[in-house]
Amino acid sequence: MTDVAALVAALGGMAQKQQLVARGATDRDLTNAVKCGAALRARNGWYSTLADTSAAFRAVRVGGRLTGMSALVELGAWAYGNFPLHVSVPRNAARQRSPWSRRIASTRLSRQGVVLHWDDDDVVSRGTPTSVAVEDALLQAIIDEPLEVVVAALDWAFKSNTIDRIDFEQLMLRVPAWAR
């Protein structure tokens, strides 16, 4: 019997079924892990050891990954106030779910405090299973948030050595002209 919770934890707390099967987990192992509470099913084909109230878990449940201030706060960025859950989904994404239940299809995510960002393949290919790359999250924050929030996020990114001057200059080249 495979320790599904250990496999999922080793994969960062969130894993697709195919990743777990490739590491030796069977359907029975996955079912048993969910039944005994060792792992949670975020959505069909996704297993997690994260708390079901965490932003990362809720983003995957919706059908995407954290982006913008949601991703930055999860990484430890300085932020004041509450932000909606910003979720990056591929341009061709379908079947978004409620962040609170994998069984409830959701067409009105904005009412549930979710902001969807439909991203291109280059954004989809970077990052982790639960979050876009930090540069993409910063870009989304620059576009979405007030100046004070953006300054704090960029200051955190520099002070924590998450980005350097070259990364910053490359990031600024990606900012749309209207947001500069």
PDB file of C-alpha atoms in Angstrom:
ATOM      1  CA  MET A   1       0.000   0.000   0.000  1.00  0.00           C
ATOM      2  CA  THR A   2       1.409   3.378  -1.070  1.00  0.00           C
ATOM      3  CA  ASP A   3       1.485   6.339   1.327  1.00  0.00           C
ATOM      4  CA  VAL A   4      -0.487   8.779  -0.823  1.00  0.00           C
ATOM      5  CA  ALA A   5      -0.196  11.640   1.673  1.00  0.00           C
ATOM      6  CA  ALA A   6       3.611  11.368   1.636  1.00  0.00           C
ATOM      7  CA  LEU A   7       3.665  11.333  -2.172  1.00  0.00           C
ATOM      8  CA  VAL A   8       1.398  14.372  -2.385  1.00  0.00           C
ATOM      9  CA  ALA A   9       3.434  16.226   0.256  1.00  0.00           C
ATOM     10  CA  ALA A  10       6.645  15.442  -1.650  1.00  0.00           C
ATOM     11  CA  LEU A  11       5.054  16.964  -4.749  1.00  0.00           C
ATOM     12  CA  GLY A  12       4.366  20.246  -2.944  1.00  0.00           C
ATOM     13  CA  GLY A  13       1.029  19.457  -1.331  1.00  0.00           C
ATOM     14  CA  MET A  14      -0.924  19.202  -4.590  1.00  0.00           C
ATOM     15  CA  ALA A  15      -0.662  16.464  -7.216  1.00  0.00           C
ATOM     16  CA  GLN A  16      -2.506  15.130 -10.210  1.00  0.00           C
ATOM     17  CA  LYS A  17      -3.672  11.534 -10.221  1.00  0.00           C
ATOM     18  CA  GLN A  18      -1.334  10.664 -13.105  1.00  0.00           C
ATOM     19  CA  GLN A  19       1.673  11.847 -11.066  1.00  0.00           C
ATOM     20  CA  LEU A  20       0.645   9.647  -8.155  1.00  0.00           C
ATOM     21  CA  VAL A  21      -0.065   6.616 -10.336  1.00  0.00           C
ATOM     22  CA  ALA A  22       3.368   7.033 -11.962  1.00  0.00           C
ATOM     23  CA  ARG A  23       4.851   6.799  -8.448  1.00  0.00           C
ATOM     24  CA  GLY A  24       3.017   3.593  -7.603  1.00  0.00           C
ATOM     25  CA  ALA A  25      -0.342   4.681  -6.175  1.00  0.00           C
ATOM     26  CA  THR A  26      -3.386   2.658  -7.162  1.00  0.00           C
ATOM     27  CA  ASP A  27      -7.007   3.782  -7.382  1.00  0.00           C
ATOM     28  CA  ARG A  28      -7.644   1.934  -4.135  1.00  0.00           C
ATOM     29  CA  ASP A  29      -4.754   3.781  -2.416  1.00  0.00           C
ATOM     30  CA  LEU A  30      -6.178   7.120  -3.555  1.00  0.00           C
ATOM     31  CA  THR A  31      -9.700   6.259  -2.421  1.00  0.00           C
ATOM     32  CA  ASN A  32      -8.462   5.039   0.966  1.00  0.00           C
ATOM     33  CA  ALA A  33      -6.347   8.181   1.463  1.00  0.00           C
ATOM     34  CA  VAL A  34      -9.392  10.380   0.844  1.00  0.00           C
ATOM     35  CA  LYS A  35     -11.694   8.251   3.015  1.00  0.00           C
ATOM     36  CA  CYS A  36      -9.325   8.295   5.997  1.00  0.00           C
ATOM     37  CA  GLY A  37      -8.592  12.027   5.602  1.00  0.00           C
ATOM     38  CA  ALA A  38      -4.886  11.654   4.753  1.00  0.00           C
ATOM     39  CA  ALA A  39      -5.492  13.505   1.474  1.00  0.00           C
ATOM     40  CA  LEU A  40      -8.251  15.678   0.066  1.00  0.00           C
ATOM     41  CA  ARG A  41      -9.657  15.619  -3.441  1.00  0.00           C
ATOM     42  CA  ALA A  42      -9.523  19.231  -4.650  1.00  0.00           C
ATOM     43  CA  ARG A  43     -11.263  18.425  -7.919  1.00  0.00           C
ATOM     44  CA  ASN A  44     -11.481  15.391 -10.168  1.00  0.00           C
ATOM     45  CA  GLY A  45      -7.960  14.083 -10.688  1.00  0.00           C
ATOM     46  CA  TRP A  46      -6.313  16.384  -8.099  1.00  0.00           C
ATOM     47  CA  TYR A  47      -5.230  15.339  -4.590  1.00  0.00           C
ATOM     48  CA  SER A  48      -3.918  17.565  -1.827  1.00  0.00           C
ATOM     49  CA  THR A  49      -2.534  17.624   1.687  1.00  0.00           C
ATOM     50  CA  LEU A  50      -3.154  21.384   1.965  1.00  0.00           C
ATOM     51  CA  ALA A  51      -5.969  22.711   4.149  1.00  0.00           C
ATOM     52  CA  ASP A  52      -9.178  23.011   2.147  1.00  0.00           C
ATOM     53  CA  THR A  53      -9.447  26.633   3.290  1.00  0.00           C
ATOM     54  CA  SER A  54      -6.034  27.617   1.889  1.00  0.00           C
ATOM     55  CA  ALA A  55      -5.965  29.934  -1.108  1.00  0.00           C
ATOM     56  CA  ALA A  56      -3.877  27.456  -3.113  1.00  0.00           C
ATOM     57  CA  PHE A  57      -6.353  24.624  -2.524  1.00  0.00           C
ATOM     58  CA  ARG A  58      -9.314  26.844  -3.461  1.00  0.00           C
ATOM     59  CA  ALA A  59      -7.574  28.034  -6.656  1.00  0.00           C
ATOM     60  CA  VAL A  60      -6.985  24.460  -7.803  1.00  0.00           C
ATOM     61  CA  ARG A  61     -10.572  23.588  -6.874  1.00  0.00           C
ATOM     62  CA  VAL A  62     -11.786  26.418  -9.138  1.00  0.00           C
ATOM     63  CA  GLY A  63      -9.685  24.942 -11.947  1.00  0.00           C
ATOM     64  CA  GLY A  64      -6.528  27.039 -12.014  1.00  0.00           C
ATOM     65  CA  ARG A  65      -3.650  28.393  -9.960  1.00  0.00           C
ATOM     66  CA  LEU A  66      -3.046  31.422  -7.779  1.00  0.00           C
ATOM     67  CA  THR A  67      -2.004  34.638  -9.487  1.00  0.00           C
ATOM     68  CA  GLY A  68      -1.724  38.330  -8.635  1.00  0.00           C
ATOM     69  CA  MET A  69      -1.871  39.327  -4.985  1.00  0.00           C
ATOM     70  CA  SER A  70      -3.283  35.930  -4.023  1.00  0.00           C
ATOM     71  CA  ALA A  71      -0.086  34.230  -5.194  1.00  0.00           C
ATOM     72  CA  LEU A  72       2.160  36.913  -3.715  1.00  0.00           C
ATOM     73  CA  VAL A  73       0.486  36.805  -0.291  1.00  0.00           C
ATOM     74  CA  GLU A  74       0.825  33.011  -0.298  1.00  0.00           C
ATOM     75  CA  LEU A  75       4.566  33.490  -0.931  1.00  0.00           C
ATOM     76  CA  GLY A  76       4.817  35.898   2.004  1.00  0.00           C
ATOM     77  CA  ALA A  77       4.461  39.288   0.314  1.00  0.00           C
ATOM     78  CA  TRP A  78       3.611  42.269   2.450  1.00  0.00           C
ATOM     79  CA  ALA A  79      -0.017  43.189   1.990  1.00  0.00           C
ATOM     80  CA  TYR A  80      -2.591  45.140   3.917  1.00  0.00           C
ATOM     81  CA  GLY A  81      -6.249  44.278   3.605  1.00  0.00           C
ATOM     82  CA  ASN A  82      -8.187  41.463   2.033  1.00  0.00           C
ATOM     83  CA  PHE A  83      -7.983  40.571  -1.619  1.00  0.00           C
ATOM     84  CA  PRO A  84     -10.299  38.449  -3.720  1.00  0.00           C
ATOM     85  CA  LEU A  85      -8.980  35.064  -4.813  1.00  0.00           C
ATOM     86  CA  HIS A  86      -7.144  35.697  -8.103  1.00  0.00           C
ATOM     87  CA  VAL A  87      -7.047  32.516 -10.193  1.00  0.00           C
ATOM     88  CA  SER A  88      -5.119  31.995 -13.429  1.00  0.00           C
ATOM     89  CA  VAL A  89      -6.758  29.576 -15.847  1.00  0.00           C
ATOM     90  CA  PRO A  90      -5.668  28.535 -19.347  1.00  0.00           C
ATOM     91  CA  ARG A  91      -7.428  30.261 -22.240  1.00  0.00           C
ATOM     92  CA  ASN A  92      -9.208  27.005 -23.083  1.00  0.00           C
ATOM     93  CA  ALA A  93     -10.246  26.200 -19.496  1.00  0.00           C
ATOM     94  CA  ALA A  94     -13.684  24.791 -18.881  1.00  0.00           C
ATOM     95  CA  ARG A  95     -15.687  23.455 -15.953  1.00  0.00           C
ATOM     96  CA  GLN A  96     -14.743  25.994 -13.310  1.00  0.00           C
ATOM     97  CA  ARG A  97     -15.974  25.009  -9.887  1.00  0.00           C
ATOM     98  CA  SER A  98     -16.903  26.822  -6.726  1.00  0.00           C
ATOM     99  CA  PRO A  99     -13.863  27.410  -4.499  1.00  0.00           C
ATOM    100  CA  TRP A 100     -15.825  25.779  -1.683  1.00  0.00           C
ATOM    101  CA  SER A 101     -17.158  22.615  -3.345  1.00  0.00           C
ATOM    102  CA  ARG A 102     -15.786  20.529  -6.194  1.00  0.00           C
ATOM    103  CA  ARG A 103     -19.289  19.300  -7.000  1.00  0.00           C
ATOM    104  CA  ILE A 104     -20.776  22.733  -7.682  1.00  0.00           C
ATOM    105  CA  ALA A 105     -20.162  24.197 -11.113  1.00  0.00           C
ATOM    106  CA  SER A 106     -19.763  27.915 -10.843  1.00  0.00           C
ATOM    107  CA  THR A 107     -20.659  30.475 -13.449  1.00  0.00           C
ATOM    108  CA  ARG A 108     -20.756  33.387 -11.013  1.00  0.00           C
ATOM    109  CA  LEU A 109     -17.329  33.226  -9.411  1.00  0.00           C
ATOM    110  CA  SER A 110     -17.155  36.991  -8.852  1.00  0.00           C
ATOM    111  CA  ARG A 111     -19.966  36.649  -6.319  1.00  0.00           C
ATOM    112  CA  GLN A 112     -17.818  34.147  -4.432  1.00  0.00           C
ATOM    113  CA  GLY A 113     -14.814  36.477  -4.267  1.00  0.00           C
ATOM    114  CA  VAL A 114     -12.963  34.935  -7.225  1.00  0.00           C
ATOM    115  CA  VAL A 115     -11.362  36.865 -10.085  1.00  0.00           C
ATOM    116  CA  LEU A 116     -10.481  34.714 -13.103  1.00  0.00           C
ATOM    117  CA  HIS A 117      -7.530  35.582 -15.334  1.00  0.00           C
ATOM    118  CA  TRP A 118      -7.491  33.790 -18.689  1.00  0.00           C
ATOM    119  CA  ASP A 119      -3.796  33.315 -19.445  1.00  0.00           C
ATOM    120  CA  ASP A 120      -1.771  32.315 -22.485  1.00  0.00           C
ATOM    121  CA  ASP A 121       0.309  29.150 -22.745  1.00  0.00           C
ATOM    122  CA  ASP A 122       3.533  30.911 -21.737  1.00  0.00           C
ATOM    123  CA  VAL A 123       2.060  31.769 -18.312  1.00  0.00           C
ATOM    124  CA  VAL A 124       0.476  28.325 -17.971  1.00  0.00           C
ATOM    125  CA  SER A 125       3.849  26.635 -18.559  1.00  0.00           C
ATOM    126  CA  ARG A 126       5.609  28.460 -15.679  1.00  0.00           C
ATOM    127  CA  GLY A 127       5.186  28.211 -11.926  1.00  0.00           C
ATOM    128  CA  THR A 128       4.045  25.429  -9.615  1.00  0.00           C
ATOM    129  CA  PRO A 129       0.915  23.268  -9.525  1.00  0.00           C
ATOM    130  CA  THR A 130      -0.712  25.829  -7.198  1.00  0.00           C
ATOM    131  CA  SER A 131       0.713  29.168  -8.357  1.00  0.00           C
ATOM    132  CA  VAL A 132       1.942  31.000 -11.429  1.00  0.00           C
ATOM    133  CA  ALA A 133       5.577  32.138 -11.515  1.00  0.00           C
ATOM    134  CA  VAL A 134       6.312  35.087  -9.225  1.00  0.00           C
ATOM    135  CA  GLU A 135       7.055  37.377 -12.193  1.00  0.00           C
ATOM    136  CA  ASP A 136       3.632  36.579 -13.673  1.00  0.00           C
ATOM    137  CA  ALA A 137       1.961  37.169 -10.293  1.00  0.00           C
ATOM    138  CA  LEU A 138       3.725  40.529  -9.981  1.00  0.00           C
ATOM    139  CA  LEU A 139       2.639  41.513 -13.488  1.00  0.00           C
ATOM    140  CA  GLN A 140      -0.970  40.652 -12.665  1.00  0.00           C
ATOM    141  CA  ALA A 141      -0.753  42.661  -9.438  1.00  0.00           C
ATOM    142  CA  ILE A 142       0.645  45.663 -11.332  1.00  0.00           C
ATOM    143  CA  ILE A 143      -2.314  45.488 -13.713  1.00  0.00           C
ATOM    144  CA  ASP A 144      -5.019  44.865 -11.076  1.00  0.00           C
ATOM    145  CA  GLU A 145      -4.031  46.623  -7.874  1.00  0.00           C
ATOM    146  CA  PRO A 146      -3.714  50.229  -6.663  1.00  0.00           C
ATOM    147  CA  LEU A 147      -0.268  51.829  -6.715  1.00  0.00           C
ATOM    148  CA  GLU A 148       0.295  51.492  -2.946  1.00  0.00           C
ATOM    149  CA  VAL A 149      -0.301  47.741  -3.067  1.00  0.00           C
ATOM    150  CA  VAL A 150       1.980  47.323  -6.088  1.00  0.00           C
ATOM    151  CA  VAL A 151       4.800  49.305  -4.452  1.00  0.00           C
ATOM    152  CA  ALA A 152       4.602  47.118  -1.334  1.00  0.00           C
ATOM    153  CA  ALA A 153       4.586  43.933  -3.443  1.00  0.00           C
ATOM    154  CA  LEU A 154       7.584  45.047  -5.499  1.00  0.00           C
ATOM    155  CA  ASP A 155       9.422  46.154  -2.356  1.00  0.00           C
ATOM    156  CA  TRP A 156       8.832  42.709  -0.834  1.00  0.00           C
ATOM    157  CA  ALA A 157      10.049  41.034  -4.038  1.00  0.00           C
ATOM    158  CA  PHE A 158      13.307  43.019  -3.939  1.00  0.00           C
ATOM    159  CA  LYS A 159      13.898  42.716  -0.178  1.00  0.00           C
ATOM    160  CA  SER A 160      13.257  38.958  -0.192  1.00  0.00           C
ATOM    161  CA  ASN A 161      15.558  38.498  -3.219  1.00  0.00           C
ATOM    162  CA  THR A 162      12.659  37.019  -5.142  1.00  0.00           C
ATOM    163  CA  ILE A 163      13.522  39.251  -8.096  1.00  0.00           C
ATOM    164  CA  ASP A 164      16.584  41.295  -8.997  1.00  0.00           C
ATOM    165  CA  ARG A 165      17.005  44.432 -11.085  1.00  0.00           C
ATOM    166  CA  ILE A 166      17.172  42.505 -14.363  1.00  0.00           C
ATOM    167  CA  ASP A 167      13.967  40.607 -13.509  1.00  0.00           C
ATOM    168  CA  PHE A 168      12.336  43.934 -12.631  1.00  0.00           C
ATOM    169  CA  GLU A 169      13.347  45.513 -15.946  1.00  0.00           C
ATOM    170  CA  GLN A 170      12.054  42.489 -17.865  1.00  0.00           C
ATOM    171  CA  LEU A 171       8.823  42.680 -15.873  1.00  0.00           C
ATOM    172  CA  MET A 172       8.373  46.373 -16.689  1.00  0.00           C
ATOM    173  CA  LEU A 173       8.764  45.604 -20.397  1.00  0.00           C
ATOM    174  CA  ARG A 174       5.743  43.277 -20.111  1.00  0.00           C
ATOM    175  CA  VAL A 175       3.499  45.860 -18.408  1.00  0.00           C
ATOM    176  CA  PRO A 176       0.888  47.218 -20.841  1.00  0.00           C
ATOM    177  CA  ALA A 177       1.357  50.889 -21.732  1.00  0.00           C
ATOM    178  CA  TRP A 178      -1.952  51.872 -20.108  1.00  0.00           C
ATOM    179  CA  ALA A 179      -0.797  50.435 -16.754  1.00  0.00           C
ATOM    180  CA  ARG A 180       2.570  52.218 -16.626  1.00  0.00           C
TER     181      ARG A 180
END
